[in-house]
């Protein structure tokens, strides 16, 4: 990418982030004025407790979409990883230090399977991950016997706020994961290859990039992060539920698209996805304070996704009109 093009891309990202920050601030102001006790320590604690899993999954989804793909299986992968985590801790009496890596590995293997189907069998990512969604959800029911496993206090230290910071380790772990993915996609050769594959896979192939390996790698990354999200969520609720993670994929895609990552691939950032998570989490918390029903929450979230996609489409059409794309 030439220097002027890179500057233009950086300026567009900065402008998009500024708009998102303003939108988030407006949301907070609206809910503060209309919902009783919205601006309270309890609301902040709820947001801090519930967002780590979504942050981690959104980071992985950012990498997948940046490469021109999609991952619809992350919610079910998280449920399967949580089920295996529960079995390892409760039935096999594994220590936490062994059970947690196992859960993350289960997610990575599920991501590897999705990537292999996408690259090896040339199944579109949408269909391959849709199939994995059902496979992993069914596997989660099988391994848990369709029952929730209560873990006692095995993972409680991860969810208990640290006295020095007032924040639980789950949010710190999520922050480290997001920063690691950010560095991967912005400061490494792999990240440049990922953007090239998402922008124009044929040109990337002609440039000598192993497109298949890049796509498989991001699916493995997304699966592993879904496994990590399962650990963080399980630590918060103290149980492994085979029904966990339902709708997580849509929330993550919404956060990533609202955050400015293009569904066409090749452009986006983890910073934008973090802002997208903030918008989604604030929307959910604010609507809950207003007593909105689940259907209303889904309608509002869906409208936000449509608005974000429309904005992305208009921006890309404008760039094409200016001869930038």
XYZ file of C-alpha atoms in Angstrom:
325
model
C 0.000 0.000 0.000
C 1.362 3.424 -0.961
C 1.961 6.093 1.691
C -0.971 8.343 0.583
C -3.317 5.318 0.513
C -2.116 4.253 3.959
C -2.690 7.778 5.281
C -6.185 7.824 3.806
C -6.960 4.446 5.402
C -5.650 5.620 8.788
C -7.720 8.811 8.544
C -10.877 6.860 7.716
C -10.288 4.554 10.708
C -9.706 7.540 13.005
C -12.877 9.221 11.746
C -14.887 6.000 12.181
C -13.598 5.551 15.730
C -14.494 9.151 16.542
C -18.044 8.626 15.255
C -18.314 5.424 17.308
C -17.112 7.141 20.467
C -19.646 9.912 19.920
C -22.410 7.337 19.314
C -21.438 5.446 22.468
C -21.412 8.673 24.494
C -24.846 9.572 23.104
C -26.172 6.123 24.078
C -24.878 6.504 27.621
C -26.449 9.974 27.855
C -29.822 8.788 26.532
C -29.990 5.819 28.921
C -28.770 7.946 31.833
C -31.672 10.338 31.230
C -34.350 7.712 30.575
C -33.415 4.687 32.725
C -33.407 4.898 36.498
C -30.085 3.919 38.112
C -28.411 3.283 34.732
C -25.344 5.221 35.822
C -24.563 3.075 38.846
C -21.833 0.831 40.172
C -24.127 -2.176 39.664
C -24.437 -1.448 35.929
C -20.676 -1.044 35.615
C -20.107 -4.330 37.455
C -22.571 -6.075 35.145
C -20.792 -4.737 32.060
C -17.351 -5.646 33.397
C -18.548 -9.137 34.285
C -20.302 -9.926 31.005
C -18.083 -8.325 28.354
C -14.792 -10.310 28.636
C -16.149 -13.284 26.676
C -17.621 -11.098 23.935
C -14.405 -9.063 23.709
C -12.311 -12.190 23.171
C -14.671 -13.695 20.586
C -14.977 -10.348 18.777
C -11.170 -10.154 18.495
C -11.089 -13.561 16.802
C -14.041 -12.620 14.592
C -12.194 -9.457 13.550
C -9.306 -11.561 12.237
C -11.652 -13.950 10.400
C -13.678 -11.172 8.731
C -10.499 -9.222 7.961
C -9.423 -12.267 5.929
C -12.698 -12.249 4.016
C -14.365 -15.046 5.991
C -17.021 -15.471 8.647
C -17.362 -17.754 11.681
C -20.912 -18.624 12.722
C -19.821 -21.451 15.038
C -18.156 -19.540 17.893
C -21.173 -19.693 20.221
C -21.516 -23.472 19.892
C -17.733 -23.939 20.067
C -17.781 -22.026 23.357
C -20.589 -24.285 24.650
C -18.616 -27.419 23.731
C -15.429 -26.062 25.298
C -17.362 -25.165 28.473
C -18.830 -28.678 28.603
C -15.408 -30.301 28.260
C -14.038 -27.909 30.881
C -16.789 -28.950 33.278
C -16.155 -32.653 32.702
C -12.406 -32.243 33.179
C -12.867 -30.367 36.461
C -15.819 -32.272 37.962
C -15.725 -35.812 36.530
C -12.006 -36.280 35.848
C -10.838 -34.102 38.761
C -8.230 -32.391 36.593
C -6.517 -29.322 38.044
C -7.498 -25.937 36.620
C -4.037 -25.584 35.051
C -4.741 -28.622 32.858
C -8.500 -28.214 32.286
C -8.286 -24.641 30.969
C -5.744 -25.452 28.200
C -7.904 -28.458 27.278
C -10.959 -26.210 26.785
C -8.938 -23.808 24.621
C -7.535 -26.743 22.635
C -11.073 -28.065 22.009
C -11.970 -24.673 20.546
C -8.823 -24.657 18.392
C -9.581 -28.143 17.024
C -13.138 -27.080 16.142
C -11.686 -24.035 14.365
C -9.197 -26.260 12.544
C -12.052 -28.477 11.324
C -13.955 -25.447 10.032
C -10.829 -24.118 8.327
C -10.081 -27.477 6.708
C -13.621 -27.677 5.365
C -13.332 -24.161 3.983
C -9.932 -24.648 2.351
C -9.655 -28.388 1.709
C -13.246 -29.071 0.625
C -13.839 -25.534 -0.740
C -17.028 -25.221 1.285
C -17.931 -21.535 1.713
C -17.038 -20.313 5.206
C -20.671 -19.401 5.850
C -21.828 -22.993 5.250
C -18.809 -24.702 6.858
C -19.168 -22.764 10.110
C -22.963 -23.115 10.027
C -22.416 -26.889 9.951
C -19.874 -26.618 12.776
C -22.447 -24.624 14.757
C -24.784 -27.614 14.758
C -22.017 -30.215 15.201
C -20.502 -28.471 18.215
C -23.875 -27.758 19.844
C -24.820 -31.407 19.477
C -21.430 -32.467 20.847
C -21.923 -30.122 23.818
C -25.218 -31.856 24.634
C -23.592 -35.297 24.257
C -20.559 -34.673 26.495
C -22.636 -33.055 29.239
C -25.641 -35.372 28.981
C -27.661 -32.194 28.270
C -27.196 -31.162 31.890
C -25.528 -28.135 33.439
C -22.410 -28.996 35.427
C -21.819 -26.958 38.560
C -18.144 -26.322 39.189
C -18.204 -25.032 42.746
C -15.414 -22.563 43.350
C -12.838 -24.057 40.983
C -12.702 -20.988 38.711
C -13.972 -18.421 41.205
C -10.564 -16.671 41.585
C -10.781 -15.665 37.911
C -14.047 -13.789 38.472
C -13.275 -12.277 41.875
C -12.139 -8.609 41.679
C -8.501 -8.036 42.551
C -8.236 -5.775 45.629
C -5.528 -3.620 44.053
C -7.424 -2.941 40.795
C -11.066 -3.564 41.586
C -11.288 -5.588 38.367
C -11.574 -9.366 37.958
C -8.763 -11.274 36.218
C -11.265 -12.184 33.469
C -11.282 -8.621 32.124
C -7.467 -8.457 32.296
C -7.154 -11.772 30.430
C -9.573 -10.486 27.787
C -7.563 -7.281 27.429
C -4.331 -9.228 26.926
C -5.991 -11.442 24.298
C -7.386 -8.450 22.390
C -4.014 -6.665 22.426
C -2.286 -9.855 21.224
C -4.694 -10.174 18.282
C -4.263 -6.452 17.534
C -0.486 -6.873 17.399
C -0.860 -9.993 15.251
C -2.971 -8.269 12.599
C -1.160 -4.922 12.587
C 2.502 -5.602 13.379
C 3.349 -8.935 11.793
C 3.901 -10.394 8.346
C 0.952 -12.700 8.977
C -1.265 -9.664 9.557
C -0.201 -8.124 6.234
C -0.908 -11.413 4.495
C -4.310 -11.600 6.218
C -5.315 -8.155 4.940
C -4.058 -9.026 1.465
C -6.096 -12.245 1.422
C -9.194 -10.396 2.602
C -8.721 -7.554 0.127
C -8.041 -9.645 -2.978
C -7.339 -13.383 -2.551
C -6.395 -13.894 -6.194
C -3.813 -11.104 -6.101
C -2.543 -12.446 -2.766
C -2.095 -15.888 -4.323
C -0.187 -14.403 -7.274
C 2.010 -12.562 -4.753
C 3.070 -15.912 -3.299
C 0.910 -15.858 -0.162
C -0.389 -19.240 1.007
C -4.055 -18.209 1.110
C -5.259 -21.559 2.455
C -2.836 -21.542 5.369
C -3.832 -17.980 6.302
C -7.530 -18.878 6.296
C -7.050 -22.053 8.325
C -4.905 -20.176 10.850
C -7.534 -17.500 11.528
C -10.217 -20.160 12.006
C -7.969 -21.958 14.520
C -7.392 -18.616 16.249
C -11.121 -17.879 16.333
C -11.882 -21.332 17.759
C -9.183 -21.068 20.425
C -10.496 -17.661 21.485
C -14.029 -19.080 21.657
C -12.590 -21.725 24.002
C -10.994 -18.998 26.102
C -14.302 -17.098 26.151
C -15.940 -20.271 27.492
C -13.436 -20.337 30.359
C -14.114 -16.669 31.200
C -17.908 -17.111 31.069
C -17.779 -20.335 33.091
C -15.706 -18.603 35.760
C -18.372 -15.869 36.016
C -21.421 -18.125 36.383
C -19.704 -21.065 38.142
C -21.215 -23.693 35.866
C -20.837 -25.267 32.419
C -24.081 -24.988 30.467
C -24.514 -26.807 27.115
C -26.928 -24.039 26.114
C -24.309 -21.337 26.733
C -23.134 -19.131 23.902
C -26.452 -19.017 22.036
C -26.415 -15.858 19.942
C -22.769 -15.136 20.792
C -21.787 -15.322 17.111
C -24.332 -12.656 16.147
C -23.276 -10.368 18.989
C -19.620 -10.730 17.957
C -20.362 -10.095 14.269
C -22.464 -7.078 15.251
C -19.647 -5.661 17.385
C -17.063 -6.211 14.642
C -19.201 -4.683 11.872
C -20.293 -1.752 14.038
C -16.610 -1.297 14.862
C -15.832 -0.687 11.208
C -14.397 -3.991 9.977
C -15.629 -4.481 6.436
C -17.635 -7.641 5.723
C -15.919 -7.584 2.312
C -12.586 -8.218 4.102
C -9.252 -6.430 3.998
C -10.086 -3.498 6.320
C -10.784 -3.249 10.022
C -9.230 -3.235 13.479
C -9.502 -4.700 16.968
C -9.778 -1.163 18.388
C -12.945 -0.636 16.380
C -14.306 -3.996 17.535
C -13.694 -3.032 21.183
C -15.769 0.099 20.604
C -18.383 -2.064 18.909
C -18.520 -4.309 21.982
C -18.975 -1.202 24.158
C -21.901 -0.074 21.985
C -23.546 -3.522 22.004
C -23.051 -4.001 25.769
C -24.395 -0.505 26.527
C -27.394 -1.094 24.279
C -28.213 -4.367 26.046
C -27.720 -2.915 29.526
C -29.715 0.230 28.749
C -32.611 -1.676 27.198
C -32.636 -4.038 30.181
C -32.885 -1.033 32.522
C -35.809 0.253 30.456
C -37.533 -3.127 30.813
C -37.378 -3.951 27.091
C -38.388 -7.480 26.134
C -36.035 -9.923 24.417
C -37.702 -9.421 21.002
C -37.243 -5.650 21.276
C -33.569 -6.132 22.190
C -33.087 -8.317 19.103
C -34.853 -5.815 16.850
C -32.674 -2.950 18.094
C -29.458 -4.989 17.772
C -30.454 -6.107 14.271
C -31.178 -2.519 13.265
C -27.726 -1.500 14.527
C -26.111 -4.232 12.402
C -28.039 -3.176 9.298
C -27.060 0.461 9.860
C -23.384 -0.499 10.260
C -23.394 -2.658 7.116
C -25.136 0.089 5.150
C -22.539 2.608 6.328
C -19.725 0.252 5.290
C -21.346 -0.224 1.874
C -21.716 3.520 1.354
C -18.103 4.143 2.402
C -16.789 1.485 0.009
C -18.916 2.836 -2.832
C -17.584 6.312 -2.101
C -13.980 5.067 -2.202
C -14.630 3.241 -5.462
C -16.086 6.465 -6.839
C -12.925 8.285 -5.787
C -10.793 5.583 -7.407
C -9.268 4.461 -4.065
C -10.497 0.859 -4.194
